[in-house]
CSV table of C-alpha atoms and ligand atoms in Angstrom, one decimal:
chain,number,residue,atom,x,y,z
A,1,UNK,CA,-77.1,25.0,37.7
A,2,UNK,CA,-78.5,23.1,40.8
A,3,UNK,CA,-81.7,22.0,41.3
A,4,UNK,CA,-83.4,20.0,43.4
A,5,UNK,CA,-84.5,16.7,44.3
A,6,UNK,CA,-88.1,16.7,43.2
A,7,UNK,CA,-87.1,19.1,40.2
A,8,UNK,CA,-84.6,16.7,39.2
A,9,UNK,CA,-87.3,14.0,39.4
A,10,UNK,CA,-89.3,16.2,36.6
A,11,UNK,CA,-86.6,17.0,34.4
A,12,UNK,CA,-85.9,13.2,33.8
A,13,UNK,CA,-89.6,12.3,33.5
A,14,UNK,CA,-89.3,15.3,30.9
A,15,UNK,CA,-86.9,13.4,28.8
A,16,UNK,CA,-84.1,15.4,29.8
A,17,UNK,CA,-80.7,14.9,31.7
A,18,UNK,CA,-79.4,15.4,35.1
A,19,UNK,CA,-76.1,15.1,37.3
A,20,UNK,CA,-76.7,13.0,40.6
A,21,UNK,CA,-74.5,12.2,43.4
A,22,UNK,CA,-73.5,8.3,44.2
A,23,UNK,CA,-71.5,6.5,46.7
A,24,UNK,CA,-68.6,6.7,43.9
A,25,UNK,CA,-68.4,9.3,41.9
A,26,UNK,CA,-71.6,12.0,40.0
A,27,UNK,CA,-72.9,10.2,37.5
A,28,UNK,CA,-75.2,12.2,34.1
A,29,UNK,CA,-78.6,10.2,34.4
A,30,UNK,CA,-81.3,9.7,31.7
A,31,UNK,CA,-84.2,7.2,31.9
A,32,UNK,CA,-83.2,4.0,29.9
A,33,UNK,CA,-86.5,4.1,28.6
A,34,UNK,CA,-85.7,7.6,26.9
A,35,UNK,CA,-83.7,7.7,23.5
A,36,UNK,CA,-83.8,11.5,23.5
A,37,UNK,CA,-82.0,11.7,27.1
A,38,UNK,CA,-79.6,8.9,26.3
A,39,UNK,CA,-78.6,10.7,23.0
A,40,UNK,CA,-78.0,13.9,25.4
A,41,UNK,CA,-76.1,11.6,27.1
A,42,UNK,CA,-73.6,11.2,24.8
A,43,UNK,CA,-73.7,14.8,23.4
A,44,UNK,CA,-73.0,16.1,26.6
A,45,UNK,CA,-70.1,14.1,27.5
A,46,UNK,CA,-68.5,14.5,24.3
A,47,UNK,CA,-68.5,10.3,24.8
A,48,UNK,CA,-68.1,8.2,21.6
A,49,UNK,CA,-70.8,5.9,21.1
A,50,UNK,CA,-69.4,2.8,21.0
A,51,UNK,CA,-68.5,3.5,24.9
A,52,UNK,CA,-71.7,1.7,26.5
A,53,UNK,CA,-73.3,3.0,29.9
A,54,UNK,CA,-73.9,1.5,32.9
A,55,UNK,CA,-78.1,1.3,34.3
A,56,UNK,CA,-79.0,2.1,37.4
A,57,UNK,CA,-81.2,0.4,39.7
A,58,UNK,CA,-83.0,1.0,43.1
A,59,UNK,CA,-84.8,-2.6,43.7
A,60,UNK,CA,-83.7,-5.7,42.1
A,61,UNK,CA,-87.0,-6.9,40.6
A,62,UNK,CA,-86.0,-4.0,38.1
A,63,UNK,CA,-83.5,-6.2,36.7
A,64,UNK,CA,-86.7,-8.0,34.9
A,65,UNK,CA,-86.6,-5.4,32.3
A,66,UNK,CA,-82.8,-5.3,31.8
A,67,UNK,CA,-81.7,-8.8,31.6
A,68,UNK,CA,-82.5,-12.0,30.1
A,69,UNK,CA,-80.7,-13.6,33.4
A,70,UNK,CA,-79.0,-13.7,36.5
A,71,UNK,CA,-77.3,-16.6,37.4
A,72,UNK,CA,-77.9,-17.6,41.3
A,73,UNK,CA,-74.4,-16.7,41.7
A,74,UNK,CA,-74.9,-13.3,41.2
A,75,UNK,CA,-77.9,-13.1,42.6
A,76,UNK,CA,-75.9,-13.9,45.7
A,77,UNK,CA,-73.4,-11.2,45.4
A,78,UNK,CA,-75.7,-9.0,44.9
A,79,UNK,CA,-77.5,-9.9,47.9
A,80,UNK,CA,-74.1,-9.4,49.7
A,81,UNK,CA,-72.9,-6.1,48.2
A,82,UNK,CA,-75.8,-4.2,46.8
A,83,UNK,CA,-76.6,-1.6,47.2
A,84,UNK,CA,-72.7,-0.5,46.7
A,85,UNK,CA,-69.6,-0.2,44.4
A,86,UNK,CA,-70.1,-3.2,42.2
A,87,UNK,CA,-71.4,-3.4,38.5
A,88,UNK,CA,-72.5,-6.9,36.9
A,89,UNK,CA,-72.0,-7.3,33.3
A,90,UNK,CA,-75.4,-9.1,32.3
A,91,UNK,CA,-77.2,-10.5,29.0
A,92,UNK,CA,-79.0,-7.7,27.6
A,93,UNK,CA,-82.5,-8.0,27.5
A,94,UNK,CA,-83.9,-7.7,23.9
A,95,UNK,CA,-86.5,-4.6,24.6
A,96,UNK,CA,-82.9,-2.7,26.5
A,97,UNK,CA,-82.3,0.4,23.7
A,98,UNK,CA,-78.8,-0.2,22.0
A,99,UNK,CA,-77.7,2.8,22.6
A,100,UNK,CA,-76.9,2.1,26.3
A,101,UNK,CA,-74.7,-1.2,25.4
A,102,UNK,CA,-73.1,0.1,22.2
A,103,UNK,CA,-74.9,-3.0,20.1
A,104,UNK,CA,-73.1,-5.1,22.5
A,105,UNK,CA,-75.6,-8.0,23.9
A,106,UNK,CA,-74.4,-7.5,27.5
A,107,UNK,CA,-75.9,-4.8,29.7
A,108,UNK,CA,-74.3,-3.0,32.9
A,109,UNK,CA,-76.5,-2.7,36.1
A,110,UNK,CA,-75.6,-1.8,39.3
A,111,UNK,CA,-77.6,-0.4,42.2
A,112,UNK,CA,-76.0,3.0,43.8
A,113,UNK,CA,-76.0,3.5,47.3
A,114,UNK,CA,-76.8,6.8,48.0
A,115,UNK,CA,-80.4,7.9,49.3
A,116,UNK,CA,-81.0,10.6,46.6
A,117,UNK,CA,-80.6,8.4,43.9
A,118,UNK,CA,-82.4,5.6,45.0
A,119,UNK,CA,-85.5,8.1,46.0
A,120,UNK,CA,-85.0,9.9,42.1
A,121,UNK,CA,-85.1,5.8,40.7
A,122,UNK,CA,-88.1,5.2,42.5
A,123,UNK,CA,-89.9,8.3,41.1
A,124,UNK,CA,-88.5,7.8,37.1
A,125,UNK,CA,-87.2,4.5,36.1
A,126,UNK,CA,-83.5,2.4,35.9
A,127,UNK,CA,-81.3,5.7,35.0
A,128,UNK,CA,-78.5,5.0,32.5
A,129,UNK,CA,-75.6,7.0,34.1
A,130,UNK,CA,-71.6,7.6,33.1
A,131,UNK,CA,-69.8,9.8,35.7
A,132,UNK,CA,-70.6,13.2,35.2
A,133,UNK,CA,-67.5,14.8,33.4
A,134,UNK,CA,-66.2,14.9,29.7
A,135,UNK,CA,-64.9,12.2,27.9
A,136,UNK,CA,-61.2,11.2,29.2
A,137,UNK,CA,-61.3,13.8,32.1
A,138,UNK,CA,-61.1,13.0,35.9
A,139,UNK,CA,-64.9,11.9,37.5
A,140,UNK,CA,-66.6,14.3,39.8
A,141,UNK,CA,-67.0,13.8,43.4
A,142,UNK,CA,-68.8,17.2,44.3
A,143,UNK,CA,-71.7,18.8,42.4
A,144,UNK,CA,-69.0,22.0,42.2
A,145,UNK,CA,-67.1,19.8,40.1
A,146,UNK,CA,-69.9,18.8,37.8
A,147,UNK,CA,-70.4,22.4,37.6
A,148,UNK,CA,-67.1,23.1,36.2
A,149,UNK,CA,-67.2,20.5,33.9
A,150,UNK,CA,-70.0,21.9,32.4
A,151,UNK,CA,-69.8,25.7,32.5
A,152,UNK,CA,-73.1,25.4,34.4
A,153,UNK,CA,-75.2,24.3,31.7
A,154,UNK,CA,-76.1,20.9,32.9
A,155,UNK,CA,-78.6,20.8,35.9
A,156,UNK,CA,-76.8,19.2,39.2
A,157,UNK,CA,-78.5,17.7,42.4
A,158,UNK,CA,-76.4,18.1,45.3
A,159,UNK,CA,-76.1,15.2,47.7
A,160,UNK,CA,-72.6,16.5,49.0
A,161,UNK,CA,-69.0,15.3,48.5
A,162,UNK,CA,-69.2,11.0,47.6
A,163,UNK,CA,-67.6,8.8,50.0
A,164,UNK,CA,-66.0,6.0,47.9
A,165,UNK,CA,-64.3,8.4,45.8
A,166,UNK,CA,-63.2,6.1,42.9
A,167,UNK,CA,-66.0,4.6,40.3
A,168,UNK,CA,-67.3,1.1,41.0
A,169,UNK,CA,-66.0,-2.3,40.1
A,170,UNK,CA,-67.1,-3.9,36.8
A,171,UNK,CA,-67.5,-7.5,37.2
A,172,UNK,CA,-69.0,-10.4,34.6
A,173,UNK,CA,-69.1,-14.3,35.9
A,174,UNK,CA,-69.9,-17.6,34.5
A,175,UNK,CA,-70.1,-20.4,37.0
A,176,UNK,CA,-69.3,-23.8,35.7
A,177,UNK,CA,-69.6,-27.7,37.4
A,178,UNK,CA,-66.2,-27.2,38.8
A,179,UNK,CA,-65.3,-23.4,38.8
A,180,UNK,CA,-66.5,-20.2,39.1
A,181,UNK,CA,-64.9,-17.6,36.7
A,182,UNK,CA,-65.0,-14.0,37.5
A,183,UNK,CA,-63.6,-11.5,35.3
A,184,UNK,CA,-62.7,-8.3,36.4
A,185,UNK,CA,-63.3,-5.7,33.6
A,186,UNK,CA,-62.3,-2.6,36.1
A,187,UNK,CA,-61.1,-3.1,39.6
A,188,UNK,CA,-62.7,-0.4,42.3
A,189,UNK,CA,-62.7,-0.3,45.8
A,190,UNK,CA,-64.9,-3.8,46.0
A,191,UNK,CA,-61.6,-5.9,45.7
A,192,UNK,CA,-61.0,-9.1,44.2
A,193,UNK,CA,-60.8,-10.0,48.0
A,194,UNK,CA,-63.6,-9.2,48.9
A,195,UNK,CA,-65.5,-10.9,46.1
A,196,UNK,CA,-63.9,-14.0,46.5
A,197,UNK,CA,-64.2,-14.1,50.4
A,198,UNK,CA,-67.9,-13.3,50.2
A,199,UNK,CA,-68.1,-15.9,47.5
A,200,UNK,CA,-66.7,-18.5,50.1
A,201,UNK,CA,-70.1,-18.5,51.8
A,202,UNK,CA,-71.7,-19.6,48.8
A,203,UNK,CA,-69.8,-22.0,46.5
A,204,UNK,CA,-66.4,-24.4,47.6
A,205,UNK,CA,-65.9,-24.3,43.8
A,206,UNK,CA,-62.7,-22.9,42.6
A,207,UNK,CA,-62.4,-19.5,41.8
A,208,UNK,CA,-61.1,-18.1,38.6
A,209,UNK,CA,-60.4,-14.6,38.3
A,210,UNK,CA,-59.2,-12.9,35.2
A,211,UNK,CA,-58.5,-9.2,34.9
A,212,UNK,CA,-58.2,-6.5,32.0
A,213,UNK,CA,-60.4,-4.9,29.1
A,214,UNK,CA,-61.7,-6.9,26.8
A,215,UNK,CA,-63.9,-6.4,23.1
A,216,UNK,CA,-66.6,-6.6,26.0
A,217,UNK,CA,-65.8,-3.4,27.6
A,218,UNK,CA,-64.4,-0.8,24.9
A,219,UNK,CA,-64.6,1.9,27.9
A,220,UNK,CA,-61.4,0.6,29.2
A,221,UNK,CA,-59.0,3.2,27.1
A,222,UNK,CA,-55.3,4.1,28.0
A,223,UNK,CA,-55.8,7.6,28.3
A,224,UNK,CA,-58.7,8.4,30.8
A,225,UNK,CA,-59.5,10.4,33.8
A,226,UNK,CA,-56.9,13.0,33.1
A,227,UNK,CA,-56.4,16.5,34.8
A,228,UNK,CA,-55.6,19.5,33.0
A,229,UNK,CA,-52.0,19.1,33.9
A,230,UNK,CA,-49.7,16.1,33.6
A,231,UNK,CA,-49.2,14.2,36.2
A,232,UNK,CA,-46.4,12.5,37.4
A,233,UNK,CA,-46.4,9.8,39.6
A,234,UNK,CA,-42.7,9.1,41.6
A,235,UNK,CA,-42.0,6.3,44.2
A,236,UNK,CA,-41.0,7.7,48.1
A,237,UNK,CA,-37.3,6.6,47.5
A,238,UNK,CA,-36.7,9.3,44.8
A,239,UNK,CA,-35.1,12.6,46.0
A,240,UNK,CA,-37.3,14.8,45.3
A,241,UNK,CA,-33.8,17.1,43.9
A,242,UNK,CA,-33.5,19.9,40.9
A,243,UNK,CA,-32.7,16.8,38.7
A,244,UNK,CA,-36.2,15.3,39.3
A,245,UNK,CA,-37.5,17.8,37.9
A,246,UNK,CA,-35.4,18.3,35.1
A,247,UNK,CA,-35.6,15.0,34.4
A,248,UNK,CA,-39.7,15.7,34.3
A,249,UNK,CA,-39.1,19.3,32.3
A,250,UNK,CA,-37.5,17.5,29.7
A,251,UNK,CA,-40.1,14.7,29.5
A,252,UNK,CA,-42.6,17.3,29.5
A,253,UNK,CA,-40.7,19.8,27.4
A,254,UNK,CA,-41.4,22.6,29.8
A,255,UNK,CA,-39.0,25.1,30.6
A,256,UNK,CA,-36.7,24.3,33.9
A,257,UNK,CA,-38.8,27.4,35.6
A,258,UNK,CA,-41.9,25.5,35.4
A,259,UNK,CA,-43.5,24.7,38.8
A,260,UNK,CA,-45.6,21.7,40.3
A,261,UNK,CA,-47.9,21.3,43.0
A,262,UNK,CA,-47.2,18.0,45.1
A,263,UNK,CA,-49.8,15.3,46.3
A,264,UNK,CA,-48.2,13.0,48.7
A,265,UNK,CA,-50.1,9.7,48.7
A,266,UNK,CA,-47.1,7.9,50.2
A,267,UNK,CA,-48.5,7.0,53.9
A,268,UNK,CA,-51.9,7.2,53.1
A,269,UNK,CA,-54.4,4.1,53.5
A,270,UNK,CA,-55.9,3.2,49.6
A,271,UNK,CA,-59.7,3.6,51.0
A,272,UNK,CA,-58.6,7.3,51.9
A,273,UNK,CA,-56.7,8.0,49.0
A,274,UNK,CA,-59.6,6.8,46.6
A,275,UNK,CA,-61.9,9.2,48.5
A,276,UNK,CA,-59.1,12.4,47.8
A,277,UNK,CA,-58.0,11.5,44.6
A,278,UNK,CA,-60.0,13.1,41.7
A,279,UNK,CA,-60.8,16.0,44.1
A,280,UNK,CA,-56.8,16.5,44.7
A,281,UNK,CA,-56.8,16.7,40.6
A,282,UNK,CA,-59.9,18.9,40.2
A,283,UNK,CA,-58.0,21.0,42.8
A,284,UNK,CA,-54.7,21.3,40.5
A,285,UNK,CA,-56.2,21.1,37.4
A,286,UNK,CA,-57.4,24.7,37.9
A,287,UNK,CA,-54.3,25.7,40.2
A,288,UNK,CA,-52.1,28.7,39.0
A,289,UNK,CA,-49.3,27.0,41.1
A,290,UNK,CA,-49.1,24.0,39.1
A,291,UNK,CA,-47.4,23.5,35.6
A,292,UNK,CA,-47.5,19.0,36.6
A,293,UNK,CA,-48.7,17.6,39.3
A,294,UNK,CA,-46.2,15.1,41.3
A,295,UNK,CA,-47.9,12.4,42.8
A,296,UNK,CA,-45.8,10.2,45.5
A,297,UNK,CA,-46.6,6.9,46.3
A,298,UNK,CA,-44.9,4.1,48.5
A,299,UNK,CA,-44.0,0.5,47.9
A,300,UNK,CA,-47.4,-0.7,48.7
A,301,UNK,CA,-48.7,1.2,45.5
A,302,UNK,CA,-47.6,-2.2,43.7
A,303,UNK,CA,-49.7,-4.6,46.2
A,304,UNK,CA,-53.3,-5.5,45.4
A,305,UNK,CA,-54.9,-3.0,47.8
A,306,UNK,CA,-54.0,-0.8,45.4
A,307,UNK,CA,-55.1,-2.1,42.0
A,308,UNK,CA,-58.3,-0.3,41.7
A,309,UNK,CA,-56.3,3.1,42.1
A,310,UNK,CA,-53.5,2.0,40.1
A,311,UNK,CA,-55.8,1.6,37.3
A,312,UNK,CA,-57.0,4.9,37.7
A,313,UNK,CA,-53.5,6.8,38.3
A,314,UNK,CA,-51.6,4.8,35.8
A,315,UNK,CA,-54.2,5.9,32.8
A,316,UNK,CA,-54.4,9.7,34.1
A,317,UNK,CA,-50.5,9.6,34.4
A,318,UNK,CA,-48.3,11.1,31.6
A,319,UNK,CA,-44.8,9.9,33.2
A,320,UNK,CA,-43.6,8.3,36.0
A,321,UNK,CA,-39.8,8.4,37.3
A,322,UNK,CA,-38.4,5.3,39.6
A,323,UNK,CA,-34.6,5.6,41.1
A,324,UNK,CA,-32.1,2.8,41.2
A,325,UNK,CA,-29.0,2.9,41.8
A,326,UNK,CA,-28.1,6.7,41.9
A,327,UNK,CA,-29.9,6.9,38.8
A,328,UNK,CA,-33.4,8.4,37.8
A,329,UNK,CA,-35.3,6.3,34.8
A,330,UNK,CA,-38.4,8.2,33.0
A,331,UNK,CA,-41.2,6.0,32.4
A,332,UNK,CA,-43.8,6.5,29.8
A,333,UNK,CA,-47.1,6.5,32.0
A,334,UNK,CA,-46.8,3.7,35.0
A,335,UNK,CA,-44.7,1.3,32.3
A,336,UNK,CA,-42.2,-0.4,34.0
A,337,UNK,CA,-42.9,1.5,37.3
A,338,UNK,CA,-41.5,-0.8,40.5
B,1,LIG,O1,-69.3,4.1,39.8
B,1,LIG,C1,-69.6,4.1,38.7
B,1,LIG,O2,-69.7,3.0,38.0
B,1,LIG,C2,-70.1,5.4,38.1
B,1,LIG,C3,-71.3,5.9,38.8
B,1,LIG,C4,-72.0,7.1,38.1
B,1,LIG,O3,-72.2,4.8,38.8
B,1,LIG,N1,-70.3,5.3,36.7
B,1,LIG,C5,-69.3,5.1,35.7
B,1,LIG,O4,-69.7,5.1,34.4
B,1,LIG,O5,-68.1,5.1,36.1
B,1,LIG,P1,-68.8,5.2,33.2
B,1,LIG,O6,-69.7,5.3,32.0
B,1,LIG,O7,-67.9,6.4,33.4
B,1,LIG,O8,-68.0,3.9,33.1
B,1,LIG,C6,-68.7,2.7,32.8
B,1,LIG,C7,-67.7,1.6,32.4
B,1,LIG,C8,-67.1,1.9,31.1
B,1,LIG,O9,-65.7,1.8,31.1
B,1,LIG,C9,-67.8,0.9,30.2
B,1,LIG,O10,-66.9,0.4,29.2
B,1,LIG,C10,-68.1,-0.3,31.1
B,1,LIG,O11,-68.5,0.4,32.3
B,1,LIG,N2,-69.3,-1.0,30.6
B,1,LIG,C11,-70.5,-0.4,30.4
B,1,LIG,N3,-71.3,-1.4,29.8
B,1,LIG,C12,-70.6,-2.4,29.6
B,1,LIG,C13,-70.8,-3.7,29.0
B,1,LIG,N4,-72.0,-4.0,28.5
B,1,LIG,N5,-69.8,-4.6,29.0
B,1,LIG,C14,-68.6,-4.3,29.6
B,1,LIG,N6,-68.3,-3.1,30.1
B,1,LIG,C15,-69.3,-2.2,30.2
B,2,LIG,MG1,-66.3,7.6,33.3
């Protein structure tokens, strides 16, 4: 159901829930302030609660009633990078509902940049928001998708197609006398390059960074963003031969008359692939065509440029198949992909 920007505006004043485009992916907003919106929240989505949700922000001075703190180094990056794809993990401020941090004493805040959202802040309050879609299945990146997800039932405001593509990074930092430490809890499209060049303008401190879930960050699950089919992802050196994708049918335990649709990421830039991604697997999710999905990447899909994509493929993936030697090697997920 779509609706628009003002009526959004009312239906979160109301209490109530609504999907809203960002730079990343659609996100399901509530007012923090609102227990009854935040508990839709989590109804909606099907999202256990111990999953906590990230606030949104259109000015910084609205941190004041989110955090007990922000260290000068983040205040910095923020500066740099905001608004954009970059969430800070920040002490909770004690008045912040539980409900949005799972009981954890850490909040998420991040401000979007996209100009409907920042108008619907400024006329409601900081909006909690996950991406838009079940719980476990791929993020939106059109309002159609939302739609989908949703049978209709939840109200959408449509800001077009988003532009990043792939859901921002999550970031936490404690800066010491000697270093700074920076801990990555989910790489996106603002890279652990980018952070530490921009932080080269502030500090000539070393910088630490440290990647991977942590008790801090339960979201971080194997299984997430999945389509509705498998998918398998395959390196650009594997023939692409009857014995692929029996190989795959076994694996699958489909019959050898199966079919797949391909999604050939193999000389595409990582910014562009982000950006095509979920809608590729929207697209094949619902595609008659389609028993898996075979996804081919190059050798660059092991580099860095790729991490934040990795992250997402590898926990969406059911297999993946490498060749060496003459000889084709199943994987379970990414696992010893090279
Ligand atoms: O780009 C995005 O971040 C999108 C758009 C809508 O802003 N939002 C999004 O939200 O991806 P969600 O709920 O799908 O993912 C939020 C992630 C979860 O994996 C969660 O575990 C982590 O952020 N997170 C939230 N609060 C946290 C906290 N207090 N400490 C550590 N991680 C946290
Ligand atoms: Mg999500």
């Amino acid at each position: 159901m779509f609706v628009s920007q003002s009526r959004a505006i009312e239906i979160l004043n109301q209490n109530k829930i609504v999907a809203l485009p960002t730079e990343t992916v659609y996100g399901l907003a509530a007012r923090y302030d609102s227990e009854e919106a935040l508990l839709q929240i989590f109804k909606t989505k099907k999202r256990p609660s111990f999953d906590p949700l990230i606030v949104h922000i259109s000015r910084k001075e609205q941190l004041e009633v989110l955090t007990r703190k922000v260290q000068p180094v983040e205040s910095f990056l923020m500066d740099q990078l905001w608004p954009g794809p970059l969430t800070f993990v920040l002490p909770k401020h004690p008045s912040v509902n539980p409900i949005i941090t799972s009981g954890l004493d850490f909040i998420a805040v991040r401000m979007p940049q996209h100009p409907l959202f920042t108008v619907v802040i400024d006329h409601t309050a900081p909006l909690a928001a996950p991406s838009a879609n079940l719980f476990g299945h791929t993020s939106p990146t059109t309002a159609q998708h939302v739609d989908m997800e949703f049978s209709g039932e939840v109200p959408i405001c449509d800001g077009g197609a988003t532009t990043v593509g792939i859901e921002s990074s999550v970031i936490q930092i404690s800066e010491a006398d000697t270093a700074i430490q920076l801990h990555i809890h989910r790489p996106g499209m603002i890279t652990e390059e980018v952070l530490k060049t921009t932080l080269l303008n502030y500090t000539s401190k070393e910088i630490k960074i440290t990647y991977g879930a942590t008790k801090a960050s339960p979201g971080h699950i194997a299984d997430h963003y999945q389509p509705r089919k498998p998918l398998v992802v395959v390196q650009n050196n594997c023939p692409i031969t009857a014995e692929t994708h029996h190989q795959i049918c076994n694996f699958l335990k489909l019959s050898f008359s199966s079919s797949f649709e391909t999604l050939n990421y193999s000389d595409k830039e990582p910014t562009h692939v982000a950006r095509i991604l979920y809608s590729d697997l929207h697209r094949l999710s619902y595609s008659p065509t389609a028993d898996y999905i075979l996804l081919v990447v190059n050798t660059d899909f092991l580099n860095d440029s790729w991490r934040a994509l990795r992250d997402r493929i590898e926990k969406a993936s059911t297999l993946s198949i490498t060749f060496k030697d003459g000889t084709f090697f199943t994987h379970n997920k990414l696992k010893n992909f090279q």
